[in-house]
PDB file of C-alpha atoms in Angstrom:
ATOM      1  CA  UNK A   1      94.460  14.015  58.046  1.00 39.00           C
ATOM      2  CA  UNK A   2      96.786  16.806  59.291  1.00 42.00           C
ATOM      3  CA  UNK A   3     100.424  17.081  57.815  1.00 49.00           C
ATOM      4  CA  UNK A   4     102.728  20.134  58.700  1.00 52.00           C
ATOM      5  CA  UNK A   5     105.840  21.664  57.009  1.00 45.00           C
ATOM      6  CA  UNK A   6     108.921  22.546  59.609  1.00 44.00           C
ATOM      7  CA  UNK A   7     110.407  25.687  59.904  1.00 46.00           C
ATOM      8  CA  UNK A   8     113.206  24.657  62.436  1.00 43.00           C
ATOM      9  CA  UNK A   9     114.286  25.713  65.960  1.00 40.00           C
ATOM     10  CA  UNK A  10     113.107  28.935  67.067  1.00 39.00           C
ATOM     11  CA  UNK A  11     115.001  31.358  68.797  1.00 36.00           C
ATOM     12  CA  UNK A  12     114.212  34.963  70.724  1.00 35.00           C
ATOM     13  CA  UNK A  13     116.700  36.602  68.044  1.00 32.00           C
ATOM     14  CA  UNK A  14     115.394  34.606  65.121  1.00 37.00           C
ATOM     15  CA  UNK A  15     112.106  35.783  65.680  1.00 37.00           C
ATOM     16  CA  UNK A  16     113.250  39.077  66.523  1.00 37.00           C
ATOM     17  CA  UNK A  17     114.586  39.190  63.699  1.00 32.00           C
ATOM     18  CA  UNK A  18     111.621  39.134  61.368  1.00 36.00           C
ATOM     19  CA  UNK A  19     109.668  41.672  63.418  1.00 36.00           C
ATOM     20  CA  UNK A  20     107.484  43.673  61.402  1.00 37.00           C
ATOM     21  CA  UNK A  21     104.601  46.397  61.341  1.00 37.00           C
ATOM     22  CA  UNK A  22     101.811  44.205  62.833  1.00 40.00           C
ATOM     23  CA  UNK A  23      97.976  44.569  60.570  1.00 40.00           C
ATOM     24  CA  UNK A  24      95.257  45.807  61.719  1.00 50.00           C
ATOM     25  CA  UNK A  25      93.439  42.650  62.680  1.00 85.00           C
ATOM     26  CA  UNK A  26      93.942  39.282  61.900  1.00 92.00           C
ATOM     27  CA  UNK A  27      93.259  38.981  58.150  1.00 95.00           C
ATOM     28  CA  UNK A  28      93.447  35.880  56.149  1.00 97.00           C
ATOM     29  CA  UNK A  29      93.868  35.117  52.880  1.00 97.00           C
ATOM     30  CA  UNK A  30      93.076  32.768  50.669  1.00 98.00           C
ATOM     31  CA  UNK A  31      94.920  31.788  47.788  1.00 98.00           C
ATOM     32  CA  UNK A  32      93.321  29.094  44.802  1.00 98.00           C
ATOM     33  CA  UNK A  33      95.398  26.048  44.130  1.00 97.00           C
ATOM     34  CA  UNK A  34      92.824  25.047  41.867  1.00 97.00           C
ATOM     35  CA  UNK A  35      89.099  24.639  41.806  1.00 97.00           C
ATOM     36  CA  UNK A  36      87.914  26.963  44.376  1.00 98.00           C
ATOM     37  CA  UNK A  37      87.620  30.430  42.076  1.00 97.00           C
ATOM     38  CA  UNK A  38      83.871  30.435  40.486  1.00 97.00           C
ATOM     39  CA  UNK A  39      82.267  27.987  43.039  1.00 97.00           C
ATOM     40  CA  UNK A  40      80.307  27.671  45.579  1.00 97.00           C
ATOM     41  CA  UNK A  41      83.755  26.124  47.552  1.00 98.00           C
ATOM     42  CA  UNK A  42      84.894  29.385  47.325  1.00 98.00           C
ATOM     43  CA  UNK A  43      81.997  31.404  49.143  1.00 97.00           C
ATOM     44  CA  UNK A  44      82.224  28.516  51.358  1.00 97.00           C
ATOM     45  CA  UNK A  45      85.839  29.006  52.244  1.00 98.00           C
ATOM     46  CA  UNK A  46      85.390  32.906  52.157  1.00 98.00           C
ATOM     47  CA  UNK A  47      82.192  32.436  55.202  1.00 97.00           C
ATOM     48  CA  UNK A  48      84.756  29.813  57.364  1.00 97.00           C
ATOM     49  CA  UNK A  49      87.629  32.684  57.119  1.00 98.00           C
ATOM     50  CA  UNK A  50      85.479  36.171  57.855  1.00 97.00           C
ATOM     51  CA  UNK A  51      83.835  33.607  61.043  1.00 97.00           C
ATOM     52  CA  UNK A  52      87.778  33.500  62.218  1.00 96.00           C
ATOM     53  CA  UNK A  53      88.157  37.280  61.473  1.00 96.00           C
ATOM     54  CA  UNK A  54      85.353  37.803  63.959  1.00 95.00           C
ATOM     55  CA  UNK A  55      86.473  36.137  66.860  1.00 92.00           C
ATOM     56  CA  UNK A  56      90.384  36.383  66.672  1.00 90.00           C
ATOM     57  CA  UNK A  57      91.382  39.719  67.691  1.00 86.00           C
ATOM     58  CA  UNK A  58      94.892  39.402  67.646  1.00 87.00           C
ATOM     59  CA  UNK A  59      97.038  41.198  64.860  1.00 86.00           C
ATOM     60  CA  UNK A  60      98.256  39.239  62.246  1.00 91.00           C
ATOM     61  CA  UNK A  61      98.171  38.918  58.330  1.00 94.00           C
ATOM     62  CA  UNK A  62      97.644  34.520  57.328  1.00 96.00           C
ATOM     63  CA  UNK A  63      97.790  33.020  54.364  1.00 97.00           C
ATOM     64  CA  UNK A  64      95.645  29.438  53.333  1.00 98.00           C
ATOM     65  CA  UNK A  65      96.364  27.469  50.177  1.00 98.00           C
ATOM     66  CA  UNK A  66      92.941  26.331  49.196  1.00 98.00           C
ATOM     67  CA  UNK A  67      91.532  23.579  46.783  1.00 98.00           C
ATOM     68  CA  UNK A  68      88.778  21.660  45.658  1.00 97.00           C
ATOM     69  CA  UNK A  69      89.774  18.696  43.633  1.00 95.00           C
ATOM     70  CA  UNK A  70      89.743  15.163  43.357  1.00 94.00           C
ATOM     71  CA  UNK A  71      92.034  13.784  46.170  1.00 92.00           C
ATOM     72  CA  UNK A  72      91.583   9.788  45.588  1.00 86.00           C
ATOM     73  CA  UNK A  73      89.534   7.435  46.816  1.00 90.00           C
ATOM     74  CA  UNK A  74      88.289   7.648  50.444  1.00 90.00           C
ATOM     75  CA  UNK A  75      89.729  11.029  51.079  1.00 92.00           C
ATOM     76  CA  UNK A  76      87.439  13.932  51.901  1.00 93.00           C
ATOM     77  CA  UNK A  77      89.973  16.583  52.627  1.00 91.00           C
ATOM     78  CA  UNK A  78      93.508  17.684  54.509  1.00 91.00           C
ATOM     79  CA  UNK A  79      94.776  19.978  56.637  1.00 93.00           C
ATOM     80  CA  UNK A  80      98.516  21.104  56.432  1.00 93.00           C
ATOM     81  CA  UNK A  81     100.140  23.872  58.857  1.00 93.00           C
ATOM     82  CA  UNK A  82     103.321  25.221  58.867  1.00 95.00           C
ATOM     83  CA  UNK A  83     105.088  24.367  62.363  1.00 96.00           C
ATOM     84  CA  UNK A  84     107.922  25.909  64.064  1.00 96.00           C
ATOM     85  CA  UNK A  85     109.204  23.193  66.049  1.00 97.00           C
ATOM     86  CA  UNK A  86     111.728  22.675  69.423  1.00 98.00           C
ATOM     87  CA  UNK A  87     110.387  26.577  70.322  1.00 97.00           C
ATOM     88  CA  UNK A  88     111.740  26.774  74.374  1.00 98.00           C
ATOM     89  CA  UNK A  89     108.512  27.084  76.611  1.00 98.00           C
ATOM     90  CA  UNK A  90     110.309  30.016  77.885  1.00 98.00           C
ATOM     91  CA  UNK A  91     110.871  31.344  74.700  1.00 97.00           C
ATOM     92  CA  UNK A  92     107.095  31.310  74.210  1.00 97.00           C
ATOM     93  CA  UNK A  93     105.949  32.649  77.983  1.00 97.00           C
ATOM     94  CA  UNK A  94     108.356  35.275  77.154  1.00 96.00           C
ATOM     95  CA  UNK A  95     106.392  36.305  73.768  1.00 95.00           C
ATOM     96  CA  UNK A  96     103.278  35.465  75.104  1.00 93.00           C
ATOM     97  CA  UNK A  97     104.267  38.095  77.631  1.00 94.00           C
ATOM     98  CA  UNK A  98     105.642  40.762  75.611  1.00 91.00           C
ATOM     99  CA  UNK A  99     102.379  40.408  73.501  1.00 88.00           C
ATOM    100  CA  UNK A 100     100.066  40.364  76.409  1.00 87.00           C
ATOM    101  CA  UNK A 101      97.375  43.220  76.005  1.00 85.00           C
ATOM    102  CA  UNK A 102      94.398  42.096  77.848  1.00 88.00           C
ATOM    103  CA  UNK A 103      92.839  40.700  81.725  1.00 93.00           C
ATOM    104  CA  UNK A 104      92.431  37.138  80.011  1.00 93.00           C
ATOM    105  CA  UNK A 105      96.148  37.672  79.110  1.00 92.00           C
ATOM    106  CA  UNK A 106      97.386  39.014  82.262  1.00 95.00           C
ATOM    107  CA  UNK A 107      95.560  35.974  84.499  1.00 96.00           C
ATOM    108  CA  UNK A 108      96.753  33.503  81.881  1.00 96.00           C
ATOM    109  CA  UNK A 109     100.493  34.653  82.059  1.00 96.00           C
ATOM    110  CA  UNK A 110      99.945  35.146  85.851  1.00 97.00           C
ATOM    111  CA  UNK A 111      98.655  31.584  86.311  1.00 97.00           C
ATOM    112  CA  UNK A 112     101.466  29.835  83.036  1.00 98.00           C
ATOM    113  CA  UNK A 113     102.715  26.727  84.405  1.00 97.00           C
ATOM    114  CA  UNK A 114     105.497  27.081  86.704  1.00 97.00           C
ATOM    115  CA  UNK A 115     109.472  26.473  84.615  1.00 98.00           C
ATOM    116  CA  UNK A 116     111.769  24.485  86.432  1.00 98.00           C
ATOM    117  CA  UNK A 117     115.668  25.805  86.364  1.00 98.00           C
ATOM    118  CA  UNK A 118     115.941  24.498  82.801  1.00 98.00           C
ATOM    119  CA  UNK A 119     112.402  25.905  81.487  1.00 98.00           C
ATOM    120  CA  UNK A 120     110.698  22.942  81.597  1.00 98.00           C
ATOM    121  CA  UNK A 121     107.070  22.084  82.530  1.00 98.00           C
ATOM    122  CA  UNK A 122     105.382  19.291  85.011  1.00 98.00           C
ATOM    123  CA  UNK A 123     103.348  17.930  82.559  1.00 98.00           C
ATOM    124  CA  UNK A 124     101.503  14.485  82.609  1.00 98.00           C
ATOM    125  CA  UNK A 125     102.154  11.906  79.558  1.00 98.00           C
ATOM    126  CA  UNK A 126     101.363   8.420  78.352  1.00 98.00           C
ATOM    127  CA  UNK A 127     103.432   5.681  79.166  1.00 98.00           C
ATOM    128  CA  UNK A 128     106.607   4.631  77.758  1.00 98.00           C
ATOM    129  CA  UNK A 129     105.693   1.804  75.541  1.00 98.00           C
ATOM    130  CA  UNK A 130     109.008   0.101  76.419  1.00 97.00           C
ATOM    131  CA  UNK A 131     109.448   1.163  80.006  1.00 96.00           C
ATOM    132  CA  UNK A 132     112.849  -0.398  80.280  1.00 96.00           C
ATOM    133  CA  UNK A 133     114.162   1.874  77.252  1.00 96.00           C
ATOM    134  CA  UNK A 134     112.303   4.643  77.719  1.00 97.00           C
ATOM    135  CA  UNK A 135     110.808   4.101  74.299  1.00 96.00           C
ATOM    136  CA  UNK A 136     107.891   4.805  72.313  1.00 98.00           C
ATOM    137  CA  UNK A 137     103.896   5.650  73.620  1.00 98.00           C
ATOM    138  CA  UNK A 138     101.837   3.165  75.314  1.00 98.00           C
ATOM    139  CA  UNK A 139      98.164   3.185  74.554  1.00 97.00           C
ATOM    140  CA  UNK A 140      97.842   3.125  78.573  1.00 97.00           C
ATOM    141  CA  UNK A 141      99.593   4.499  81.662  1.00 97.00           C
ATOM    142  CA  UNK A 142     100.837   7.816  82.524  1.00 98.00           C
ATOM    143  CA  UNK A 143     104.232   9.413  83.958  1.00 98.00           C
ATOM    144  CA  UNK A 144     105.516  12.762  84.372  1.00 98.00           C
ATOM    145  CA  UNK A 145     107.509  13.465  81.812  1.00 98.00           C
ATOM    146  CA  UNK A 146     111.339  13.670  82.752  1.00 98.00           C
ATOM    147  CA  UNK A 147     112.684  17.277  83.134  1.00 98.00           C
ATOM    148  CA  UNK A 148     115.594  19.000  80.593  1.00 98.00           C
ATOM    149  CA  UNK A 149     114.220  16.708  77.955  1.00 98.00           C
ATOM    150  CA  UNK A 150     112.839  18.375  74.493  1.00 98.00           C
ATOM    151  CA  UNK A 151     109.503  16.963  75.404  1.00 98.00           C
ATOM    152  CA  UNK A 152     108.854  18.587  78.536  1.00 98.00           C
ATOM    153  CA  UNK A 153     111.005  22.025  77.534  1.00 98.00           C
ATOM    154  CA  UNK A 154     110.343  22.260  73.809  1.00 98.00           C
ATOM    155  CA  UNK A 155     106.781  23.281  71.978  1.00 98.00           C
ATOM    156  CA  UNK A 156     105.736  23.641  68.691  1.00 98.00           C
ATOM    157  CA  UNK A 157     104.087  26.733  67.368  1.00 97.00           C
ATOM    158  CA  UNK A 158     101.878  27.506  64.234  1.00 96.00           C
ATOM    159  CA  UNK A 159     103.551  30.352  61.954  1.00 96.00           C
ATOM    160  CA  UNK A 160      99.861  31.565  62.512  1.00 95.00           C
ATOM    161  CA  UNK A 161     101.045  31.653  66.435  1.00 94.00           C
ATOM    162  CA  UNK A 162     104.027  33.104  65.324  1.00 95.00           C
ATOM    163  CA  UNK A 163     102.853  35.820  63.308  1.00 94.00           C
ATOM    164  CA  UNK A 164     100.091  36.829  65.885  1.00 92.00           C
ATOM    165  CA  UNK A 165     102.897  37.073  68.760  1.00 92.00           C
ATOM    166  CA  UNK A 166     105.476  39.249  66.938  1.00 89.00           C
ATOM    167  CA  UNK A 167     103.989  39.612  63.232  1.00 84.00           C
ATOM    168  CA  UNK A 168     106.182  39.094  60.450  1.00 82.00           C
ATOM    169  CA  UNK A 169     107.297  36.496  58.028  1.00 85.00           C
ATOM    170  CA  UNK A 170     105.465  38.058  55.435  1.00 81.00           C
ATOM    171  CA  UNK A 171     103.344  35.659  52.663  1.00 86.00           C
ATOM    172  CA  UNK A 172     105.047  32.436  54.330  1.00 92.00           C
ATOM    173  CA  UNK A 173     102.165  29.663  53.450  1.00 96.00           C
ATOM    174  CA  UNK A 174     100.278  29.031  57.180  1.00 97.00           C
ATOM    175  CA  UNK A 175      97.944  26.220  56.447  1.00 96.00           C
ATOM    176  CA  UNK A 176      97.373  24.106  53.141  1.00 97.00           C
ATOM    177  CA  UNK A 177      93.259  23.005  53.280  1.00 97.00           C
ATOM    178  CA  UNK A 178      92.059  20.924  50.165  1.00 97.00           C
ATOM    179  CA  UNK A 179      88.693  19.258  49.654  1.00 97.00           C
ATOM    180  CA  UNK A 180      87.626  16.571  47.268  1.00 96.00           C
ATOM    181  CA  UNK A 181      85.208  17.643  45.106  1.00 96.00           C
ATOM    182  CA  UNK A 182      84.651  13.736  44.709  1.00 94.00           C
ATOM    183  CA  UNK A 183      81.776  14.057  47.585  1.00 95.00           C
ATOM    184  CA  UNK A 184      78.429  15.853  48.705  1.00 96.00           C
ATOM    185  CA  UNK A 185      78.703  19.204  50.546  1.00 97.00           C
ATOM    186  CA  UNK A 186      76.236  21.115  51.655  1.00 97.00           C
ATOM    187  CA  UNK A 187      77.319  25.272  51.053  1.00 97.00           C
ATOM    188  CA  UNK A 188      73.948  26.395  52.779  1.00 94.00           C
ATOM    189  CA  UNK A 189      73.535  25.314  56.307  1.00 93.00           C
ATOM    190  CA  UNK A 190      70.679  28.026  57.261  1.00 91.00           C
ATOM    191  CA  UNK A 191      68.460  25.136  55.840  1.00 91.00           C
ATOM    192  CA  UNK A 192      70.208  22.229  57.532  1.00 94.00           C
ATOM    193  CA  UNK A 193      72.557  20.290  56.360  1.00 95.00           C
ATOM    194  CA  UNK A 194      70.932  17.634  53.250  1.00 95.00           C
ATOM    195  CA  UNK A 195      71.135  14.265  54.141  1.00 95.00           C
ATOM    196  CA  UNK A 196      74.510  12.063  52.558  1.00 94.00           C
ATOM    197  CA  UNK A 197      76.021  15.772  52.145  1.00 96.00           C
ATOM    198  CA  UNK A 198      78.699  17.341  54.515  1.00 96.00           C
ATOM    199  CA  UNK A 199      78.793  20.866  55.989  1.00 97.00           C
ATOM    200  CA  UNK A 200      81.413  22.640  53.915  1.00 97.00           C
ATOM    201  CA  UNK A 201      81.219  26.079  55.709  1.00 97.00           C
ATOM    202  CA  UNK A 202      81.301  23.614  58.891  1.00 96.00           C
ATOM    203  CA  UNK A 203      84.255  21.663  58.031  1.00 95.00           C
ATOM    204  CA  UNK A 204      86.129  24.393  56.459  1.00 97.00           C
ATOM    205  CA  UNK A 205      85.869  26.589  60.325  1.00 96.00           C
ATOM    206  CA  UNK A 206      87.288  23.177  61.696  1.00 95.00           C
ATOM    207  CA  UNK A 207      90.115  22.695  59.692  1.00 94.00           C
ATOM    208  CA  UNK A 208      91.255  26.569  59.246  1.00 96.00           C
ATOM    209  CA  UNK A 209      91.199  26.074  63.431  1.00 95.00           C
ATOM    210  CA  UNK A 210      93.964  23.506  63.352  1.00 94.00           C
ATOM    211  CA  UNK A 211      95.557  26.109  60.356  1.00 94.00           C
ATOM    212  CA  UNK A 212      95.410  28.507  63.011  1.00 95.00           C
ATOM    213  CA  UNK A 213      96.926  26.762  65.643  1.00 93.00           C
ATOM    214  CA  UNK A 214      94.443  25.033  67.573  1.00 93.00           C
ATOM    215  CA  UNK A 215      96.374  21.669  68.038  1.00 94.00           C
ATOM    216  CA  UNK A 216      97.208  19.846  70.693  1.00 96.00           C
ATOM    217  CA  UNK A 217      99.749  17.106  71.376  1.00 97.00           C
ATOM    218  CA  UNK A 218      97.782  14.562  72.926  1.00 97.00           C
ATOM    219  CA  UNK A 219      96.171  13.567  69.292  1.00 95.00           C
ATOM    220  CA  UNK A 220     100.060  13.485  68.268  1.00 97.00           C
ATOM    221  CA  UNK A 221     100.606  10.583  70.952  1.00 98.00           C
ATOM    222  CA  UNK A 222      97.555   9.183  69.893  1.00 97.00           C
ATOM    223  CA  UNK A 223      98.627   8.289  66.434  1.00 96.00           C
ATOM    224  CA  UNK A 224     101.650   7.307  67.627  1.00 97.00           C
ATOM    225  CA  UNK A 225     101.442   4.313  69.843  1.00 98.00           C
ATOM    226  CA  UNK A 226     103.588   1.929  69.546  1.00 97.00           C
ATOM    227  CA  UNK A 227     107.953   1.723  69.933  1.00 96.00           C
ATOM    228  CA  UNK A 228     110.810   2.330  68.271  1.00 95.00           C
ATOM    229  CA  UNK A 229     111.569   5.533  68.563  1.00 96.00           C
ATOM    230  CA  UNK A 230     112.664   7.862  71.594  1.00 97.00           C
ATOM    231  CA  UNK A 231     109.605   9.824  72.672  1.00 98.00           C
ATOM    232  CA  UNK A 232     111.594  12.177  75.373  1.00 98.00           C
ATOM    233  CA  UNK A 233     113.331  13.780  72.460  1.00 98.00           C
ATOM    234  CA  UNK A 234     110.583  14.993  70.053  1.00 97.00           C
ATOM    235  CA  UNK A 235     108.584  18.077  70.895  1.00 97.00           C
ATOM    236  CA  UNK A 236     104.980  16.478  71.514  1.00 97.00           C
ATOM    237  CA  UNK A 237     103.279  20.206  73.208  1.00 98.00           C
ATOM    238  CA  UNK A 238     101.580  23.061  70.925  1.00 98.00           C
ATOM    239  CA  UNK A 239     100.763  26.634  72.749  1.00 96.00           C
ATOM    240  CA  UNK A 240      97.189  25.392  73.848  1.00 96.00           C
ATOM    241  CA  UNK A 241      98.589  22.562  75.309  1.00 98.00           C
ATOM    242  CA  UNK A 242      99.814  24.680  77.930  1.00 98.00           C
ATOM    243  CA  UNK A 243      97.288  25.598  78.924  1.00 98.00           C
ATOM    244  CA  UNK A 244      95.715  21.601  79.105  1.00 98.00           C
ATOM    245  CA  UNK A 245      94.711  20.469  82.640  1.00 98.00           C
ATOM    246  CA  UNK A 246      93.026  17.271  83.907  1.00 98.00           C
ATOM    247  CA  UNK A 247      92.626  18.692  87.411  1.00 97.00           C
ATOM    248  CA  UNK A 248      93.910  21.806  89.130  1.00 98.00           C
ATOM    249  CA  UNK A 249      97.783  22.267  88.507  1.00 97.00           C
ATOM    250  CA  UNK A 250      97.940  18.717  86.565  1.00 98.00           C
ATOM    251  CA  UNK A 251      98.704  19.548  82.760  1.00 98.00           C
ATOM    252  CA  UNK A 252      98.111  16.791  81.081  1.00 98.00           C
ATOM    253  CA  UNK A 253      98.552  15.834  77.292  1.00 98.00           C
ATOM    254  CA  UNK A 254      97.264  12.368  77.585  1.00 98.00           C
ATOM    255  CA  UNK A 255      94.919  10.992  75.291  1.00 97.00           C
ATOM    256  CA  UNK A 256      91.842   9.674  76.279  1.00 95.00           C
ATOM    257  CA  UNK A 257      91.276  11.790  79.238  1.00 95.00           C
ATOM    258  CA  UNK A 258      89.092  14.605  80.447  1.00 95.00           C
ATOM    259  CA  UNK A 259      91.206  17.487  79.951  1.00 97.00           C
ATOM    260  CA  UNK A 260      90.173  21.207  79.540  1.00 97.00           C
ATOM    261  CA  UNK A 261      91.243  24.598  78.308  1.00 97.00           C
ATOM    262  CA  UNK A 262      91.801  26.587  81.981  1.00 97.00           C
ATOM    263  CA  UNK A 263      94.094  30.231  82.296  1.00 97.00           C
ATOM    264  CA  UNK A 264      93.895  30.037  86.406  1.00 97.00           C
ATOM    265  CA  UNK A 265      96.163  27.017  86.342  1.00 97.00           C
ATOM    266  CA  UNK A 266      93.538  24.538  86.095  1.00 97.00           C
ATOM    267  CA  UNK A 267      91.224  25.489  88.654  1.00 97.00           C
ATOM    268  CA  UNK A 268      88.198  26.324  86.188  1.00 97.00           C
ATOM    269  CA  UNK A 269      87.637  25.463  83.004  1.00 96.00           C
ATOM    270  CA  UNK A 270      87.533  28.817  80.590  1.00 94.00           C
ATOM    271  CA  UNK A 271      84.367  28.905  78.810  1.00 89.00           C
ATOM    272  CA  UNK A 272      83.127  25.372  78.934  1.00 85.00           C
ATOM    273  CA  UNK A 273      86.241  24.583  76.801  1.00 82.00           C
ATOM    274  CA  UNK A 274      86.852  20.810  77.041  1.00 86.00           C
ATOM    275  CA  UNK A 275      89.364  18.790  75.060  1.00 79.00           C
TER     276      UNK A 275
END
């Protein structure tokens, strides 16, 4: 289960104003909340973070709150991030911009979703759940959602996003990733993975992705069918999620449909990524 802490509204001169000497790489480190130091969870956790160290290039300096405890019956682990929320798509093509410093970035900026007057996006959605009030998400159905609206205009972004577009914000907590020590893992997967066990190194790359950032909105509606509540004024989006297409030029955050990761606007899909 994923839980996130909120950091508020962001703004171009609140993030401005925490700019800071970027790092050298992306680093990330890992701080014991107790039972990790002395185990094998700890080499474990240690492989899943140098694996994101190798294939994130961007510069930025994360920190994970890691433990391996009992967490109560049933529960094999969670994932926390910290979220800045209601972040203005613009606000975040203009970053994304400023930050740009490669081809993929250039043909990713030069195919981002076209901003209406208001710096909203076209983007496909599920159904209101009351269509007559405009309320809640149906478990079927689509619409466009409505323009000027915090869903369509409004994203939320991982401090790890955050950090990695303008650095900053210092030892701020980025992702909170416990597992119960109550089950079988596996730390050695060069064997194969024992049978009843789980892949820690496995699971722990998984969950330091959603740390990271690597959410999307369309698991958001999932868990949230049902009414009672006015959907068009949450932010449902996360960066990748602008970059979500179901065909060419269709973004689409629906659940339950074949969407994939494209930077040409939908036309391809970028290295076989599929939602």
């Amino acid at each position: 289960m994923r839980s996130a802490r909120f950091l508020g509204m962001v703004s171009v001169l609140t993030i401005g104003a925490a700019l800071a000497a970027p790092a050298s790489a992306l680093t990330i480190k890992l701080i014991d909340q107790g039972g990790v130091n002395g185990t094998a969870a700890q080499r474990g956790f240690g492989i899943a973070a140098r694996y994101w160290e190798s294939v994130i290039t961007s510069d930025a300096a994360v920190r994970f709150d890691v433990s391996f405890e009992s967490l109560g019956a049933g529960i094999l682990g969670s994932t926390g991030s910290t979220l800045f929320t209601y972040v203005p798509i613009s606000t975040y093509k203009s970053l994304l911009s400023g930050s740009a410093n490669s081809a993929l970035d250039a043909k990713a900026l030069a195919n981002f979703a076209p901003l209406s007057p208001t710096g909203g996006v076209t983007v496909t959605v599920p159904d209101y759940f009351e269509p007559k009030a405009q309320d809640g998400v149906s478990a079927t159905g689509s619409r466009i959602a409505p323009d000027d609206t915090a869903i369509a205009n409004t994203i939320a972004l991982s401090s790890a996003n955050v950090k990695a577009l303008v650095g900053g914000f210092g030892d701020v907590v980025d992702g909170e990733i416990a597992f119960s020590s109550d089950f079988n893992f596996d730390f050695d997967p060069r064997d194969g993975i024992t049978a009843g066990s789980y892949d820690f190194i496995g699971v722990a790359i998984h969950e330091m992705g959603h740390a990271l950032g690597f959410l999307s909105g369309a698991q958001d509606f999932d868990y949230s069918v049902g009414g009672g509540f006015p959907v068009d004024e949450f932010w449902w989006g996360y960066s990748a999620d602008l970059f979500r297409y179901s065909a060419p030029g269709v973004l689409d955050w629906t659940f339950g449909t074949d969407s994939y990761f494209s930077i040409d606007g939908g036309v391809t899909v970028f290295d076989d990524g599929y939602f």
